Amino acid sequence: ESVGVGEAGGSPVLDGYRHMYSGKVRDLYVPIGDDGVEADDRLLLVASNRLSAYDWMMSPEIPDKGEVLTRLSLWWFDQLADLVPNHVVSTDVPDAVAGRAVVVRRLEMLKVEAIARAYLTGGGLEEYERGGSVSGVVLPEGLVDGSRLPSPVFTPTTKAPVGEHDLPMAPDEVEAELGADVAAEVSRLTRAILARGNEIAGERGILIADTKVEFGVAPDGSGGLVLADEVLTPDSSRFWPAELWEPGHPQPSFDKQFVREWLTSAESGWSRSSGEAPPELPAHVVEQTRAKYVEAYERLTGETF
Ligand SMILES: N#Cc1c(N)ncnc1-c1cnn(CCN2CCOCC2)c1
């Protein structure tokens, strides 16, 4: 998920903060006090307007994407507060990143990408087609691309180093990494978060096929699991329009379909198999994609962006 620092679309220099880490679409900074000493209990999590598709960084950026997804994630943290505490401290952030950054508690992050699937597709479907199970969970026969699962399945992966792919973790590997009790709690919470997400999103015409969340614990070991990172956004999850759901083939993406269809159309002149970077997105694709992020936010939260 992480790429080298200084990727196209870059990360802003923020006065009073040290840039610590760049993911494909988000960045982490360390606050620096007036005395020049770095905070050890807080971080600044910044969402960019960058869009990643087909494992490429798109250009140009999508205006307001960072703010829309930050506000959506904050709303989900509130919806889930009865299930699990979270790392949000405040939205008192520098003007340069106003609306698209959050001050968060600095945690010790678990070394597991906590993924749950409510619908079968992508890597989960491929594993199922090989052996009838996913992450050690035997599934019913006859499932196809887009099939709804009887209940969300925990399908954790490793957190791969920069430029490498995350790898599936078997249950015993997760227990070896986290211990049996914490592994069971991570599985339970991740599945509960996705189930709650689909209860709410389903009423608003959006299916959340799968999601990745991250947990941390307080550095002093006090308390239990804390939900970190972002939660139930189109960047961390597959969002599908409910009215188009039809198992048996790849589902259209709620937010990335315009980008995918243009990139795979003759008009783009690009071929995914070429290994070459995709061309600039035309303005109409950028605008339509921005509108889908705003639509997801407004449908789910009931707020006007
Ligand atoms: N959230 C959080 C968090 C926290 N609350 N405390 C300590 N570390 C982290 C942290 C460090 N890396 N990541 C991976 C996800 N990153 C998000 C930003 O963008 C890059 C990827 C999370």
Short mmCIF file of C-alpha atoms and ligand atoms in Angstrom, two decimals:
data_model
loop_
_atom_site.label_atom_id
_atom_site.label_comp_id
_atom_site.label_asym_id
_atom_site.label_seq_id
_atom_site.Cartn_x
_atom_site.Cartn_y
_atom_site.Cartn_z
CA GLU A 1 0.00 0.00 0.00
CA SER A 2 2.95 2.33 0.56
CA VAL A 3 5.04 3.92 -2.14
CA GLY A 4 8.23 5.90 -2.13
CA VAL A 5 8.09 9.41 -0.75
CA GLY A 6 7.75 12.17 -3.32
CA GLU A 7 5.31 10.30 -5.53
CA ALA A 8 3.55 12.31 -8.20
CA GLY A 9 1.05 14.52 -6.47
CA GLY A 10 3.60 14.88 -3.66
CA SER A 11 2.99 15.57 -0.02
CA PRO A 12 2.72 19.16 1.20
CA VAL A 13 5.41 20.61 3.46
CA LEU A 14 3.57 21.56 6.66
CA ASP A 15 5.06 24.10 9.02
CA GLY A 16 5.29 22.56 12.49
CA TYR A 17 5.16 18.98 11.23
CA ARG A 18 7.73 16.47 9.98
CA HIS A 19 6.65 14.30 7.03
CA MET A 20 6.96 10.71 8.29
CA TYR A 21 5.41 8.35 5.80
CA SER A 22 3.68 8.34 2.41
CA GLY A 23 1.09 5.82 1.31
CA LYS A 24 -0.39 5.82 -2.20
CA VAL A 25 -3.08 8.31 -1.26
CA ARG A 26 -2.38 9.38 2.34
CA ASP A 27 0.49 10.71 4.37
CA LEU A 28 1.51 10.75 8.00
CA TYR A 29 3.25 13.63 9.75
CA VAL A 30 4.71 14.07 13.23
CA PRO A 31 3.71 17.28 15.04
CA ILE A 32 6.68 19.38 16.23
CA GLY A 33 6.13 21.51 19.34
CA ASP A 34 7.11 25.19 19.63
CA ASP A 35 10.18 23.94 21.51
CA GLY A 36 11.22 21.96 18.43
CA VAL A 37 10.52 18.65 20.16
CA GLU A 38 8.50 16.07 18.20
CA ALA A 39 5.27 14.89 19.79
CA ASP A 40 5.43 11.21 20.79
CA ASP A 41 1.70 10.70 21.35
CA ARG A 42 0.11 12.26 18.26
CA LEU A 43 0.32 12.05 14.49
CA LEU A 44 -1.32 13.99 11.66
CA LEU A 45 -3.05 11.74 9.11
CA VAL A 46 -3.54 13.56 5.80
CA ALA A 47 -5.69 12.33 2.91
CA SER A 48 -4.55 13.54 -0.51
CA ASN A 49 -6.68 14.03 -3.62
CA ARG A 50 -4.64 11.34 -5.35
CA LEU A 51 -6.48 8.44 -6.95
CA SER A 52 -4.98 5.00 -7.43
CA ALA A 53 -6.45 2.61 -9.99
CA TYR A 54 -5.09 -0.55 -11.60
CA ASP A 55 -2.05 -0.12 -9.29
CA TRP A 56 -1.19 3.19 -10.99
CA MET A 57 -1.39 6.71 -9.60
CA MET A 58 -3.83 8.65 -11.75
CA SER A 59 -3.25 12.20 -12.94
CA PRO A 60 -4.70 14.74 -12.43
CA GLU A 61 -5.85 14.46 -8.84
CA ILE A 62 -9.56 14.35 -7.99
CA PRO A 63 -10.58 17.67 -6.39
CA ASP A 64 -12.05 17.31 -2.86
CA LYS A 65 -11.47 13.52 -2.73
CA GLY A 66 -9.28 13.82 0.38
CA GLU A 67 -11.83 15.96 2.22
CA VAL A 68 -14.83 13.83 1.22
CA LEU A 69 -13.15 10.60 2.37
CA THR A 70 -11.83 12.17 5.58
CA ARG A 71 -15.31 13.38 6.51
CA LEU A 72 -16.81 10.01 5.59
CA SER A 73 -14.25 8.14 7.73
CA LEU A 74 -14.91 10.48 10.69
CA TRP A 75 -18.63 9.79 10.31
CA TRP A 76 -18.03 6.01 10.29
CA PHE A 77 -15.81 6.26 13.41
CA ASP A 78 -18.80 7.84 15.16
CA GLN A 79 -21.21 5.16 13.85
CA LEU A 80 -18.86 2.47 15.17
CA ALA A 81 -17.98 4.06 18.53
CA ASP A 82 -20.19 1.59 20.41
CA LEU A 83 -18.27 -1.30 18.83
CA VAL A 84 -14.69 -0.11 19.18
CA PRO A 85 -12.72 2.96 20.38
CA ASN A 86 -10.79 4.87 17.71
CA HIS A 87 -7.63 6.94 17.32
CA VAL A 88 -9.25 10.27 16.42
CA VAL A 89 -8.13 13.17 18.61
CA SER A 90 -9.16 16.29 16.71
CA THR A 91 -9.69 18.02 13.39
CA ASP A 92 -7.68 21.07 14.49
CA VAL A 93 -5.23 20.85 11.59
CA PRO A 94 -3.09 23.22 9.48
CA ASP A 95 -5.01 25.42 6.98
CA ALA A 96 -3.06 23.81 4.11
CA VAL A 97 -4.83 20.49 4.79
CA ALA A 98 -8.06 21.80 6.36
CA GLY A 99 -10.90 19.30 6.06
CA ARG A 100 -8.69 16.47 4.85
CA ALA A 101 -6.51 15.79 7.88
CA VAL A 102 -7.03 14.40 11.36
CA VAL A 103 -4.88 14.53 14.51
CA VAL A 104 -4.75 10.94 15.81
CA ARG A 105 -3.40 9.13 18.86
CA ARG A 106 -0.02 7.58 18.14
CA LEU A 107 -0.44 3.82 18.56
CA GLU A 108 1.60 0.68 18.25
CA MET A 109 0.11 -0.73 15.05
CA LEU A 110 -0.66 -4.41 14.68
CA LYS A 111 1.32 -6.01 11.85
CA VAL A 112 -1.79 -7.43 10.23
CA GLU A 113 -4.00 -5.90 7.53
CA ALA A 114 -7.42 -6.71 9.00
CA ILE A 115 -9.58 -7.50 5.98
CA ALA A 116 -13.13 -8.82 6.02
CA ARG A 117 -15.24 -9.86 3.04
CA ALA A 118 -19.05 -9.80 2.82
CA TYR A 119 -19.06 -10.56 -0.91
CA LEU A 120 -16.66 -12.77 -2.82
CA THR A 121 -14.43 -11.17 -5.48
CA GLY A 122 -10.80 -10.43 -6.33
CA GLY A 123 -8.16 -12.39 -4.44
CA GLY A 124 -10.74 -14.02 -2.17
CA LEU A 125 -12.62 -15.41 -5.17
CA GLU A 126 -9.37 -16.69 -6.69
CA GLU A 127 -8.49 -18.52 -3.46
CA TYR A 128 -12.03 -19.94 -3.24
CA GLU A 129 -11.87 -21.18 -6.85
CA ARG A 130 -8.62 -22.98 -6.05
CA GLY A 131 -9.89 -24.85 -3.02
CA GLY A 132 -13.43 -24.00 -1.88
CA SER A 133 -12.25 -21.96 1.10
CA VAL A 134 -10.80 -18.54 1.90
CA SER A 135 -8.38 -17.87 4.76
CA GLY A 136 -9.13 -21.29 6.19
CA VAL A 137 -12.93 -20.82 6.13
CA VAL A 138 -14.77 -23.42 4.02
CA LEU A 139 -17.46 -21.71 1.92
CA PRO A 140 -20.62 -23.10 0.28
CA GLU A 141 -20.17 -24.63 -3.19
CA GLY A 142 -21.22 -22.80 -6.34
CA LEU A 143 -20.22 -19.28 -5.33
CA VAL A 144 -19.35 -16.91 -8.19
CA ASP A 145 -17.85 -13.43 -8.62
CA GLY A 146 -19.92 -11.09 -6.47
CA SER A 147 -21.70 -13.78 -4.44
CA ARG A 148 -22.81 -12.62 -1.01
CA LEU A 149 -21.20 -14.68 1.76
CA PRO A 150 -23.34 -16.21 4.55
CA SER A 151 -21.58 -13.81 6.95
CA PRO A 152 -18.43 -11.67 6.69
CA VAL A 153 -15.21 -13.72 6.56
CA PHE A 154 -11.92 -12.51 8.10
CA THR A 155 -9.17 -12.70 5.41
CA PRO A 156 -6.08 -11.06 6.93
CA THR A 157 -2.85 -10.32 5.11
CA THR A 158 0.64 -9.23 6.00
CA LYS A 159 1.66 -5.58 5.76
CA ALA A 160 4.13 -5.86 2.89
CA PRO A 161 7.14 -3.53 2.62
CA VAL A 162 7.12 -0.67 0.09
CA GLY A 163 6.51 -1.90 -3.44
CA GLU A 164 5.65 -5.50 -2.48
CA HIS A 165 2.21 -7.12 -2.33
CA ASP A 166 0.47 -8.02 0.94
CA LEU A 167 0.30 -11.82 1.41
CA PRO A 168 -2.64 -13.84 2.82
CA MET A 169 -2.12 -14.98 6.42
CA ALA A 170 -3.45 -18.35 7.63
CA PRO A 171 -5.17 -18.34 11.04
CA ASP A 172 -2.14 -19.89 12.75
CA GLU A 173 0.10 -17.17 11.31
CA VAL A 174 -2.19 -14.47 12.69
CA GLU A 175 -2.17 -16.15 16.10
CA ALA A 176 1.63 -16.41 16.00
CA GLU A 177 1.83 -12.68 15.23
CA LEU A 178 -0.87 -11.40 17.62
CA GLY A 179 -1.50 -14.17 20.13
CA ALA A 180 -4.72 -16.21 20.10
CA ASP A 181 -6.87 -13.78 22.12
CA VAL A 182 -5.92 -10.63 20.18
CA ALA A 183 -6.23 -12.52 16.87
CA ALA A 184 -9.76 -13.63 17.79
CA GLU A 185 -10.72 -10.09 18.83
CA VAL A 186 -9.30 -8.57 15.62
CA SER A 187 -11.29 -11.10 13.59
CA ARG A 188 -14.47 -10.45 15.56
CA LEU A 189 -14.20 -6.66 15.36
CA THR A 190 -13.26 -6.56 11.67
CA ARG A 191 -16.26 -8.72 10.76
CA ALA A 192 -18.55 -6.69 13.04
CA ILE A 193 -17.37 -3.42 11.46
CA LEU A 194 -18.13 -4.71 7.96
CA ALA A 195 -21.50 -6.11 9.04
CA ARG A 196 -22.45 -2.76 10.62
CA GLY A 197 -21.17 -0.95 7.53
CA ASN A 198 -23.39 -3.02 5.28
CA GLU A 199 -26.43 -2.62 7.58
CA ILE A 200 -26.13 1.15 7.21
CA ALA A 201 -24.88 1.34 3.61
CA GLY A 202 -27.40 -1.23 2.36
CA GLU A 203 -30.26 1.07 3.40
CA ARG A 204 -28.65 3.78 1.26
CA GLY A 205 -28.11 1.74 -1.91
CA ILE A 206 -24.42 0.89 -1.44
CA LEU A 207 -22.92 -2.58 -0.92
CA ILE A 208 -19.54 -2.77 0.82
CA ALA A 209 -18.05 -5.95 -0.61
CA ASP A 210 -14.96 -5.96 1.58
CA THR A 211 -12.91 -3.63 3.74
CA LYS A 212 -9.47 -3.25 5.28
CA VAL A 213 -9.10 -1.75 8.73
CA GLU A 214 -6.07 -1.28 10.94
CA PHE A 215 -5.84 -1.66 14.68
CA GLY A 216 -3.30 -0.41 17.15
CA VAL A 217 -2.76 -0.53 20.88
CA ALA A 218 -1.58 2.15 23.28
CA PRO A 219 2.24 2.18 23.46
CA ASP A 220 2.10 1.64 27.24
CA GLY A 221 0.00 -1.48 26.70
CA SER A 222 -3.00 -0.02 28.53
CA GLY A 223 -6.50 -0.60 27.16
CA GLY A 224 -7.44 -2.83 24.29
CA LEU A 225 -7.63 -2.57 20.54
CA VAL A 226 -8.06 0.88 18.98
CA LEU A 227 -9.42 1.31 15.46
CA ALA A 228 -6.93 3.41 13.48
CA ASP A 229 -6.21 4.53 9.91
CA GLU A 230 -9.40 5.21 7.92
CA VAL A 231 -12.60 3.20 8.05
CA LEU A 232 -15.15 2.06 5.43
CA THR A 233 -14.13 4.49 2.69
CA PRO A 234 -14.01 3.69 -1.06
CA ASP A 235 -10.21 3.72 -0.69
CA SER A 236 -10.16 1.05 2.03
CA SER A 237 -13.18 -0.89 0.77
CA ARG A 238 -14.93 -2.01 -2.39
CA PHE A 239 -18.10 0.09 -2.79
CA TRP A 240 -20.70 -1.29 -5.22
CA PRO A 241 -23.97 0.35 -6.31
CA ALA A 242 -26.64 -2.00 -4.86
CA GLU A 243 -29.03 -1.59 -7.79
CA LEU A 244 -26.45 -3.02 -10.23
CA TRP A 245 -25.44 -6.02 -8.09
CA GLU A 246 -25.55 -9.18 -10.18
CA PRO A 247 -23.40 -12.14 -9.11
CA GLY A 248 -21.59 -13.96 -11.91
CA HIS A 249 -19.29 -11.26 -13.25
CA PRO A 250 -17.14 -8.37 -11.96
CA GLN A 251 -19.35 -5.73 -10.32
CA PRO A 252 -19.13 -2.06 -11.33
CA SER A 253 -17.28 0.06 -8.79
CA PHE A 254 -19.33 2.83 -7.17
CA ASP A 255 -16.46 5.31 -7.37
CA LYS A 256 -13.86 4.07 -9.85
CA GLN A 257 -16.08 2.87 -12.71
CA PHE A 258 -15.71 6.04 -14.80
CA VAL A 259 -11.92 5.84 -14.49
CA ARG A 260 -11.83 2.12 -15.30
CA GLU A 261 -14.15 2.40 -18.29
CA TRP A 262 -12.25 5.35 -19.77
CA LEU A 263 -8.84 3.72 -19.20
CA THR A 264 -9.98 0.49 -20.87
CA SER A 265 -11.75 2.31 -23.72
CA ALA A 266 -10.15 2.89 -27.13
CA GLU A 267 -10.36 6.64 -26.43
CA SER A 268 -7.59 6.44 -23.81
CA GLY A 269 -5.16 4.72 -26.14
CA TRP A 270 -3.85 2.85 -23.11
CA SER A 271 -3.47 -0.87 -22.57
CA ARG A 272 -3.28 -2.20 -19.02
CA SER A 273 -0.94 -4.96 -20.19
CA SER A 274 1.47 -2.45 -21.75
CA GLY A 275 3.19 -1.79 -18.42
CA GLU A 276 3.16 1.89 -19.36
CA ALA A 277 1.72 4.60 -17.13
CA PRO A 278 -1.88 5.50 -18.05
CA PRO A 279 -2.57 8.84 -19.77
CA GLU A 280 -4.00 11.90 -18.01
CA LEU A 281 -7.69 11.52 -17.20
CA PRO A 282 -9.96 13.85 -19.21
CA ALA A 283 -11.78 16.57 -17.25
CA HIS A 284 -15.18 14.86 -17.59
CA VAL A 285 -13.85 11.65 -15.97
CA VAL A 286 -12.29 13.68 -13.14
CA GLU A 287 -15.55 15.57 -12.56
CA GLN A 288 -17.73 12.43 -12.71
CA THR A 289 -15.40 10.66 -10.27
CA ARG A 290 -15.47 13.59 -7.86
CA ALA A 291 -19.27 13.53 -8.06
CA LYS A 292 -19.34 9.83 -7.11
CA TYR A 293 -17.28 10.46 -3.98
CA VAL A 294 -19.60 13.31 -3.02
CA GLU A 295 -22.64 11.11 -3.77
CA ALA A 296 -21.32 8.28 -1.55
CA TYR A 297 -20.70 10.77 1.28
CA GLU A 298 -24.13 12.43 0.98
CA ARG A 299 -26.06 9.14 0.64
CA LEU A 300 -24.32 7.54 3.65
CA THR A 301 -24.18 10.48 6.05
CA GLY A 302 -27.32 12.34 4.95
CA GLU A 303 -25.18 15.48 5.03
CA THR A 304 -24.56 17.87 2.12
CA PHE A 305 -20.87 18.05 1.20
N1 LIG B 1 -3.45 5.47 11.40
C1 LIG B 1 -2.54 5.36 12.10
C2 LIG B 1 -1.41 5.26 12.99
C3 LIG B 1 -1.54 5.64 14.35
N2 LIG B 1 -2.75 6.13 14.83
N3 LIG B 1 -0.49 5.54 15.18
C4 LIG B 1 0.70 5.09 14.71
N4 LIG B 1 0.88 4.72 13.44
C5 LIG B 1 -0.14 4.78 12.55
C6 LIG B 1 0.13 4.30 11.18
C7 LIG B 1 1.39 4.25 10.59
N5 LIG B 1 1.25 3.73 9.34
N6 LIG B 1 -0.02 3.38 9.20
C8 LIG B 1 -0.45 2.65 7.99
C9 LIG B 1 -1.41 3.40 7.18
N7 LIG B 1 -0.81 4.66 6.72
C10 LIG B 1 -1.76 5.72 6.97
C11 LIG B 1 -1.23 7.04 6.44
O1 LIG B 1 -0.81 6.92 5.08
C12 LIG B 1 0.13 5.92 4.85
C13 LIG B 1 -0.35 4.57 5.34
C14 LIG B 1 -0.75 3.74 10.29
#
